[in-house]
Amino acid sequence: MSTLTKFSAIPYTGPAPTNREPYVPATAATADTRGEEIAAKISNPAAQQERGQDLPTFVVDRNAITDVLTALKNETFVLPLDLFGVDYPSREQRFDVVYQLYSLQNNERVRLKVRVGEDETIPTSTKIFKANDWFEREVFDMFGVKFDGHPNLRRILCHEMFQGHPLRKDYDPAQRWLLTERGVAKLNPKIDPRFENVDTDFERVTLNLGPSHPATHGTLRIVVTLDGETIIGADTEIGYLHRCFEKMAETHTYQQVIPFTDRLNYCSAIINNVGYCMTIEKMLGIEAPPRAQHIRLMLSEFMRLSDHIICIGTNLVDMGALTNFWYLFQPREEILGLVESCCGARLLPTYTRVGGMAVDAPADFLANSQRLVNMLPKFIDDVEKLIMKNRIFLDRVQGVCAISQEDAINFGFTGPCLRATGVPYDVRKASPYLGYETYDWDVPIADGGDTYARFLVRLEEMRQSLRILQQAIDRGLPPGPVIVDNPYVALPPKSKVYNEMESLIYHFKLIMHGIQPPVGEQYFQVEGGNGELGFYVVSDGTKNPYRVRCRPPCFPIFEAYPQMITGQTIPDAIAGLGSLNIIAGELDH
Amino acid sequence: MPAQKIEQPDSIIPRKPGVAPGEGAEKGLITLPGEANRESDDLDSSTYLTTTVDTMVNWARGNSLWPLPFGTACCAIEFMSMVSSHYDVARFGAEVVRFSPRQADLLIVAGTIVDKMGPVLKTIYDQMPEPKYVVAMGACATSGGFYRVYHVMQGIDEVIPVDIWVPGCPPTPDGLMYGILKLRDKIQRGEIKRG
């Protein structure tokens, strides 16, 4: 195919920073102590503790991984956060497969690393954590690591005629493969055992929804087998928006990755910016100035509002209630207008920088925010009044697409969908950042885990965001700069660049050589619109990240979707899908 | 054919040639494109017009586009902004959003098209009845944008023809609206001939 193009970035050939100490995370000491305690509890010789990491970390022998995971699961690490690979081609066992687990009870994380070579396999952990089904498929797709006993080990993000494994370091970033119509996979959903031998008068029909379907909100593909109107088997296919965020991050400098993070969850872009920038700030050992943190917090909350507005609005459109959509988009436009007044962009602002913000907020920022905070409650109340006493709406959402608390945790749910099952886990409370701990607000939870519960949680979360915002406005913006005064991180102001030799050199150095965090790795998480949005960054000391892993909250949530809709009807499945707020950009990274 | 006077002018809507539709419509006067260029000396208070069928049809087509939003990513959110209350594309007759390709004549490709989506996009395009127009919204649909990478199509013109490219990442709703107006003009000028 003639349109294939080679990636044209010129690789950095300058000297790598020397005489720099490896990165020591601020939490390394506590992580080490805690790691020893965990090691004593699981008492498995196959798990060797790795010291000096930001989380308690163990290097586990690949054959013992299921035992260690089971032991950790019994030690309250019940929530599978993430599973991904890292490629070190110079090593004999070139791949690190990294597992991250979270303990809801003790509010702590643990990381396991399994080293595998190219021909070696890892026993599957899908029986321990349901979430790992898709995660393992992703590792297989991206790195070619095989998992023994995996029920369905096929590609998940790349298309069916793709060859090679793109996240390997020796894969050319621009090498594309042609997919023809004949190569498209035929999905045939497995019929749920509950319905297998049920004899009804209906014929069984397999129906394909998406990827271009009004209810799939983008690019999801769902194949269902129907018995009459009941869904008796469902399968999903994703990857229709796989934009290779992680590979792109490796070929760009640390600053250049920021626009890519915008496009992960494009409904709440600033939260992604904040998460990524704070990860890099942690590695550099710097902190954004208070004024920047305050702006970040306020805009994060506004973005959360906008995210929930889109979710609620479009979900109601799917159920035939178009009014709410038109109505809620009014305040949403105002929110986007506020963002635009800050930095000139509406939807994907790329407003944050490593070390602060790109520019200062305008003088009327607080006044505009106050106006928004004053007008939003009426909109939320009106929408609640319109739908919450509507019998049709209630019949369509109550008890529909429910997931039990146990399953939600096992699938790795976070965010509103997890809170709708009664788990009060919110990153802003559990491990506060940007000063969330100093604000007075509550984490709303609901019972049932159905579509209705997710509605209630989202509506209430919008009110809580408004509470935070009101307090933030009352405190006012702290004075001072919005970006750190560090020429190795932030560009010097233009007035200096034009008048001072040093500033010109710093400007040139930073543009050409980029930010160079010390060698090491760091995981940091923020509460995104859909749940825990984490960034795991490995630095090798050069200007390009060695590996950026985004922990997408939608990924495990959508994984549970086939299970949630089995036994329901198609309209219910549509209503349930909208309430999960699957954002394809984040799902497929 | 020479112009002829009509005997009973009151029976037909009075019209004034050469007036833009918007202004004239309020006064009960309509006009059609191409009319202003005609000799109109003897048409004062006359009640008929001459035009070609093509002009007439193109005028109608350009003002009643039924878009199919092939929204995949961020641009789709801006598309939603464009059709919803604040921007309101209904002012230009393009608000009847159809999700079935069989009922639409304008395909707005809003968002990144990856290789996995290529066959789907092609199928959707093929299913649309003629005449059909395509707007590539945003940098990704136009050229792959800044995703120059192993799984992203470098512009949708790899698989389907495109009439209007709208720049931006994502384009603002007014940007997209401008693109649709440009398409309207293009259709009315009769520049798009397909099918």
XYZ file of N, CA and C in Angstrom, chain A residues 95-242:
444
model
N 10.878 -9.249 28.602
C 9.640 -8.579 28.977
C 9.425 -8.571 30.485
N 8.994 -7.427 30.985
C 8.427 -7.336 32.316
C 6.921 -7.327 32.149
N 6.236 -8.268 32.767
C 4.776 -8.181 32.809
C 4.418 -7.705 34.207
N 3.769 -6.571 34.293
C 3.568 -5.907 35.576
C 2.097 -6.026 35.988
N 1.891 -6.518 37.205
C 0.540 -6.601 37.767
C 0.445 -5.548 38.863
N -0.652 -4.822 38.898
C -0.857 -3.902 40.014
C -2.198 -4.198 40.666
N -2.163 -4.333 41.974
C -3.378 -4.651 42.724
C -3.614 -3.566 43.760
N -4.855 -3.459 44.164
C -5.214 -2.436 45.138
C -6.003 -3.089 46.263
N -5.713 -2.656 47.482
C -6.448 -3.157 48.632
C -7.431 -2.085 49.077
N -8.723 -2.395 48.928
C -9.735 -1.424 49.330
C -9.727 -1.231 50.834
N -9.407 -2.308 51.543
C -9.474 -2.250 52.997
C -8.349 -1.392 53.574
N -7.110 -1.611 53.100
C -5.975 -0.879 53.659
C -5.570 0.327 52.832
N -6.253 0.566 51.731
C -5.937 1.689 50.859
C -4.454 1.688 50.480
N -4.025 0.603 49.868
C -2.636 0.558 49.399
C -2.558 -0.274 48.124
N -1.452 -0.058 47.443
C -1.257 -0.734 46.164
C -0.035 -1.627 46.252
N -0.008 -2.615 45.387
C 1.167 -3.467 45.322
C 1.443 -3.774 43.852
N 2.721 -3.955 43.549
C 3.106 -4.189 42.151
C 3.893 -5.482 42.074
N 3.561 -6.292 41.090
C 4.305 -7.530 40.858
C 4.895 -7.476 39.459
N 6.144 -7.929 39.370
C 6.755 -7.959 38.043
C 7.133 -9.389 37.724
N 6.773 -9.832 36.551
C 7.155 -11.162 36.110
C 8.031 -10.994 34.893
N 9.203 -11.641 34.931
C 10.107 -11.517 33.781
C 9.940 -12.720 32.880
N 9.732 -12.472 31.608
C 9.605 -13.578 30.662
C 10.431 -13.301 29.435
N 10.900 -14.380 28.843
C 11.606 -14.276 27.576
C 10.611 -14.409 26.437
N 11.152 -14.414 25.225
C 10.250 -14.401 24.074
C 9.490 -15.701 23.908
N 10.093 -16.817 24.294
C 9.426 -18.101 24.060
C 8.742 -18.622 25.320
N 8.817 -17.870 26.383
C 8.263 -18.379 27.636
C 6.810 -17.937 27.794
N 6.085 -18.688 28.580
C 4.676 -18.352 28.810
C 4.446 -18.127 30.302
N 3.344 -17.462 30.597
C 2.952 -17.208 31.979
C 1.617 -17.904 32.207
N 1.420 -18.547 33.348
C 0.097 -19.107 33.618
C -0.937 -17.992 33.715
N -2.106 -18.237 33.178
C -3.125 -17.192 33.164
C -3.682 -16.958 34.573
N -4.090 -15.732 34.832
C -4.685 -15.422 36.130
C -6.146 -15.027 35.964
N -6.749 -15.442 34.850
C -8.140 -15.045 34.622
C -9.083 -15.671 35.643
N -8.663 -16.814 36.230
C -9.557 -17.449 37.206
C -9.537 -16.691 38.527
N -8.464 -15.961 38.781
C -8.373 -15.216 40.049
C -9.027 -13.857 39.891
N -8.664 -13.157 38.846
C -9.256 -11.844 38.583
C -9.885 -11.864 37.193
N -11.181 -11.599 37.147
C -11.846 -11.620 35.839
C -11.304 -10.520 34.945
N -10.875 -9.415 35.548
C -10.388 -8.298 34.750
C -9.198 -8.699 33.905
N -8.418 -9.651 34.372
C -7.176 -9.967 33.690
C -7.381 -10.648 32.350
N -8.607 -11.063 32.075
C -8.888 -11.656 30.771
C -8.479 -10.695 29.655
N -9.033 -9.500 29.678
C -8.705 -8.541 28.622
C -7.299 -7.999 28.771
N -6.863 -7.792 30.003
C -5.509 -7.260 30.188
C -4.476 -8.210 29.593
N -4.688 -9.503 29.804
C -3.726 -10.467 29.260
C -3.779 -10.478 27.739
N -4.997 -10.348 27.215
C -5.087 -10.275 25.756
C -4.342 -9.057 25.241
N -4.419 -7.959 25.982
C -3.731 -6.748 25.536
C -2.215 -6.962 25.560
N -1.720 -7.598 26.626
C -0.277 -7.838 26.688
C 0.149 -8.746 25.545
N -0.696 -9.739 25.248
C -0.379 -10.625 24.123
C -0.349 -9.833 22.817
N -1.350 -8.974 22.642
C -1.440 -8.194 21.414
C -0.234 -7.267 21.263
N 0.128 -6.606 22.349
C 1.140 -5.558 22.257
C 2.561 -6.119 22.321
N 2.747 -7.218 23.050
C 4.113 -7.703 23.260
C 4.338 -9.138 22.768
N 3.256 -9.855 22.534
C 3.420 -11.227 22.111
C 3.722 -12.185 23.250
N 3.466 -11.771 24.464
C 3.662 -12.684 25.600
C 2.452 -13.604 25.677
N 2.700 -14.902 25.774
C 1.579 -15.847 25.775
C 1.215 -16.235 27.205
N -0.062 -16.425 27.417
C -0.555 -16.816 28.736
C -1.154 -18.211 28.629
N -0.583 -19.126 29.422
C -1.046 -20.514 29.411
C -2.445 -20.606 29.976
N -3.316 -21.285 29.262
C -4.639 -21.556 29.793
C -5.602 -20.408 29.659
N -5.224 -19.375 28.940
C -6.164 -18.268 28.737
C -7.296 -18.750 27.826
N -8.546 -18.448 28.173
C -9.663 -19.014 27.399
C -9.771 -18.470 25.978
N -9.254 -17.297 25.726
C -9.520 -16.676 24.421
C -8.378 -15.728 24.089
N -7.202 -16.294 23.874
C -6.036 -15.432 23.695
C -5.924 -15.020 22.230
N -6.597 -13.924 21.879
C -6.448 -13.380 20.532
C -6.255 -11.877 20.657
N -5.965 -11.243 19.546
C -5.715 -9.804 19.573
C -6.941 -9.068 20.087
N -6.696 -7.937 20.746
C -7.832 -7.199 21.280
C -7.897 -5.794 20.696
N -6.761 -5.123 20.547
C -6.798 -3.739 20.066
C -6.473 -3.650 18.575
N -5.436 -4.340 18.156
C -5.067 -4.281 16.747
C -6.022 -5.146 15.927
N -6.068 -4.884 14.635
C -7.005 -5.627 13.800
C -6.481 -7.020 13.497
N -7.331 -7.797 12.839
C -7.080 -9.229 12.736
C -5.939 -9.551 11.793
N -5.664 -8.681 10.822
C -4.598 -8.980 9.879
C -3.287 -8.302 10.278
N -3.232 -7.801 11.485
C -2.020 -7.156 11.969
C -0.952 -8.220 12.209
N 0.280 -7.839 11.937
C 1.376 -8.782 12.176
C 2.413 -8.120 13.063
N 2.967 -8.903 13.944
C 3.949 -8.344 14.861
C 3.283 -7.799 16.100
N 4.095 -7.301 17.010
C 3.578 -6.826 18.291
C 4.094 -5.418 18.524
N 3.209 -4.425 18.384
C 3.660 -3.043 18.191
C 4.408 -2.411 19.358
N 4.151 -2.821 20.572
C 4.830 -2.121 21.661
C 6.215 -2.670 21.941
N 6.629 -3.673 21.185
C 8.028 -4.088 21.299
C 8.912 -2.963 20.802
N 10.049 -2.845 21.414
C 10.909 -1.709 21.081
C 11.407 -1.777 19.651
N 11.489 -2.984 19.093
C 12.039 -3.080 17.740
C 10.958 -2.987 16.682
N 9.745 -2.636 17.058
C 8.680 -2.467 16.059
C 8.695 -1.039 15.546
N 8.715 -0.891 14.239
C 8.697 0.442 13.636
C 7.351 1.116 13.925
N 7.374 2.299 14.528
C 6.097 2.910 14.939
C 5.114 3.144 13.808
N 5.589 3.329 12.588
C 4.671 3.679 11.504
C 4.354 2.497 10.598
N 4.735 1.313 10.983
C 4.505 0.151 10.115
C 3.043 -0.275 10.200
N 2.295 0.004 9.136
C 0.871 -0.350 9.158
C 0.629 -1.633 8.383
N -0.505 -2.232 8.649
C -0.895 -3.446 7.930
C -2.297 -3.254 7.410
N -2.514 -3.747 6.210
C -3.796 -3.521 5.559
C -4.833 -4.503 6.089
N -6.008 -3.985 6.406
C -7.131 -4.859 6.766
C -8.161 -4.781 5.659
N -8.519 -5.923 5.119
C -9.551 -5.939 4.087
C -10.851 -6.458 4.695
N -11.927 -6.305 3.930
C -13.218 -6.748 4.454
C -13.206 -8.228 4.798
N -12.456 -8.985 4.035
C -12.452 -10.425 4.282
C -11.754 -10.784 5.592
N -10.895 -9.878 6.039
C -10.155 -10.191 7.257
C -10.899 -9.888 8.536
N -12.055 -9.255 8.425
C -12.768 -8.848 9.637
C -13.283 -10.077 10.372
N -13.091 -10.065 11.678
C -13.429 -11.247 12.479
C -14.931 -11.434 12.542
N -15.342 -12.688 12.492
C -16.743 -13.011 12.717
C -16.885 -13.401 14.182
N -17.652 -12.645 14.884
C -17.836 -12.953 16.304
C -19.030 -13.880 16.450
N -18.897 -14.837 17.315
C -20.000 -15.731 17.588
C -20.109 -15.890 19.094
N -21.013 -15.145 19.717
C -21.018 -15.152 21.175
C -21.370 -16.516 21.757
N -20.675 -16.815 22.833
C -20.955 -18.068 23.550
C -22.280 -17.916 24.278
N -23.077 -18.948 24.243
C -24.381 -18.847 24.906
C -24.208 -19.136 26.391
N -24.810 -18.291 27.188
C -24.686 -18.420 28.624
C -25.267 -19.757 29.070
N -24.568 -20.476 29.968
C -25.065 -21.796 30.386
C -26.476 -21.758 30.973
N -26.834 -20.608 31.547
C -28.184 -20.528 32.134
C -29.267 -20.706 31.079
N -28.935 -20.350 29.835
C -29.978 -20.365 28.804
C -29.766 -21.491 27.799
N -28.732 -22.293 28.030
C -28.333 -23.216 26.987
C -29.441 -24.219 26.648
N -29.998 -24.813 27.655
C -30.965 -25.869 27.400
C -32.397 -25.424 27.648
N -32.584 -24.106 27.697
C -33.942 -23.614 27.883
C -34.652 -23.661 26.540
N -35.789 -24.288 26.528
C -36.507 -24.417 25.265
C -37.614 -23.379 25.220
N -37.463 -22.421 24.325
C -38.532 -21.437 24.153
C -39.087 -21.587 22.749
N -40.132 -20.852 22.474
C -40.758 -20.941 21.152
C -40.044 -20.070 20.141
N -39.029 -19.347 20.588
C -38.426 -18.378 19.679
C -37.229 -18.960 18.951
N -36.990 -18.333 17.819
C -35.796 -18.698 17.068
C -34.628 -17.909 17.640
N -33.445 -18.483 17.603
C -32.277 -17.756 18.087
C -31.686 -16.930 16.956
N -31.418 -15.688 17.264
C -30.899 -14.774 16.249
C -29.625 -14.144 16.778
N -28.613 -14.038 15.934
C -27.408 -13.309 16.330
C -27.447 -11.931 15.680
N -27.266 -10.921 16.516
C -27.441 -9.545 16.059
C -26.165 -8.773 16.347
N -25.782 -7.969 15.384
C -24.558 -7.189 15.523
C -24.905 -5.722 15.783
N -24.380 -5.162 16.853
C -24.561 -3.735 17.132
C -23.214 -3.070 16.988
N -23.153 -2.104 16.124
C -21.914 -1.361 16.023
C -20.945 -1.984 15.053
N -19.744 -1.438 14.880
C -19.217 -0.306 15.626
C -19.847 1.038 15.273
N -20.562 1.118 14.147
C -21.220 2.395 13.873
C -22.691 2.234 14.212
N -23.033 2.641 15.388
C -24.403 2.481 15.853
C -24.659 3.645 16.800
N -25.828 4.273 16.703
C -26.045 5.471 17.526
C -25.897 5.220 19.012
N -26.156 4.006 19.446
C -26.134 3.772 20.882
C -24.764 3.379 21.378
N -23.828 3.124 20.479
C -22.537 2.655 20.968
C -21.585 3.810 21.232
N -22.044 5.024 21.061
C -21.276 6.195 21.473
C -19.858 6.160 20.970
N -19.719 5.913 19.695
C -18.360 5.861 19.218
C -18.115 4.535 18.567
N -17.275 3.759 19.148
C -16.692 2.692 18.365
C -16.661 1.373 19.101
N -17.743 0.999 19.669
C -17.779 -0.299 20.327
C -18.562 -1.251 19.441
N -18.201 -2.494 19.497
C -18.958 -3.474 18.728
C -19.464 -4.530 19.678
N -20.737 -4.760 19.632
C -21.353 -5.743 20.511
C -22.109 -6.725 19.634
N -21.882 -8.000 19.865
C -22.624 -9.025 19.134
C -23.433 -9.796 20.162
N -24.730 -9.885 19.938
C -25.573 -10.579 20.915
C -26.333 -11.700 20.228
N -26.546 -12.764 20.964
C -27.443 -13.814 20.497
C -28.739 -13.662 21.260
N -29.820 -13.590 20.517
C -31.117 -13.330 21.133
C -31.978 -14.580 21.084
N -32.710 -14.783 22.156
C -33.757 -15.785 22.154
C -35.049 -15.002 22.348
N -35.772 -14.781 21.287
C -36.871 -13.830 21.389
C -36.282 -12.459 21.615
N -36.606 -11.887 22.742
C -36.025 -10.578 23.034
C -34.903 -10.661 24.060
N -34.701 -11.816 24.630
C -33.722 -11.939 25.690
C -32.336 -12.186 25.122
N -31.374 -11.480 25.667
C -29.987 -11.706 25.257
C -29.486 -12.939 25.997
N -29.108 -13.962 25.250
C -28.633 -15.165 25.934
C -27.133 -15.335 25.769
N -26.523 -14.491 24.995
C -25.073 -14.558 24.870
C -24.606 -13.261 24.263
N -23.476 -12.749 24.737
C -22.990 -11.477 24.213
C -21.482 -11.511 24.128
N -20.977 -10.812 23.159
C -19.531 -10.692 22.998
C -19.242 -9.274 22.536
N -18.074 -8.770 22.883
C -17.741 -7.416 22.472
C -16.394 -7.425 21.781
N -16.223 -6.427 20.939
C -14.954 -6.270 20.240
C -14.577 -4.798 20.376
N -13.358 -4.548 20.765
C -12.922 -3.156 20.883
C -11.690 -2.963 19.999
N -11.137 -1.802 20.055
C -9.946 -1.526 19.258
C -10.263 -0.688 18.030
N -11.524 -0.267 17.891
C -11.876 0.542 16.730
C -11.416 1.988 16.881
N -10.826 2.304 17.985
C -10.215 3.622 18.130
C -8.835 3.455 18.780
N -8.141 2.377 18.405
C -6.816 2.176 18.987
C -5.847 3.129 18.306
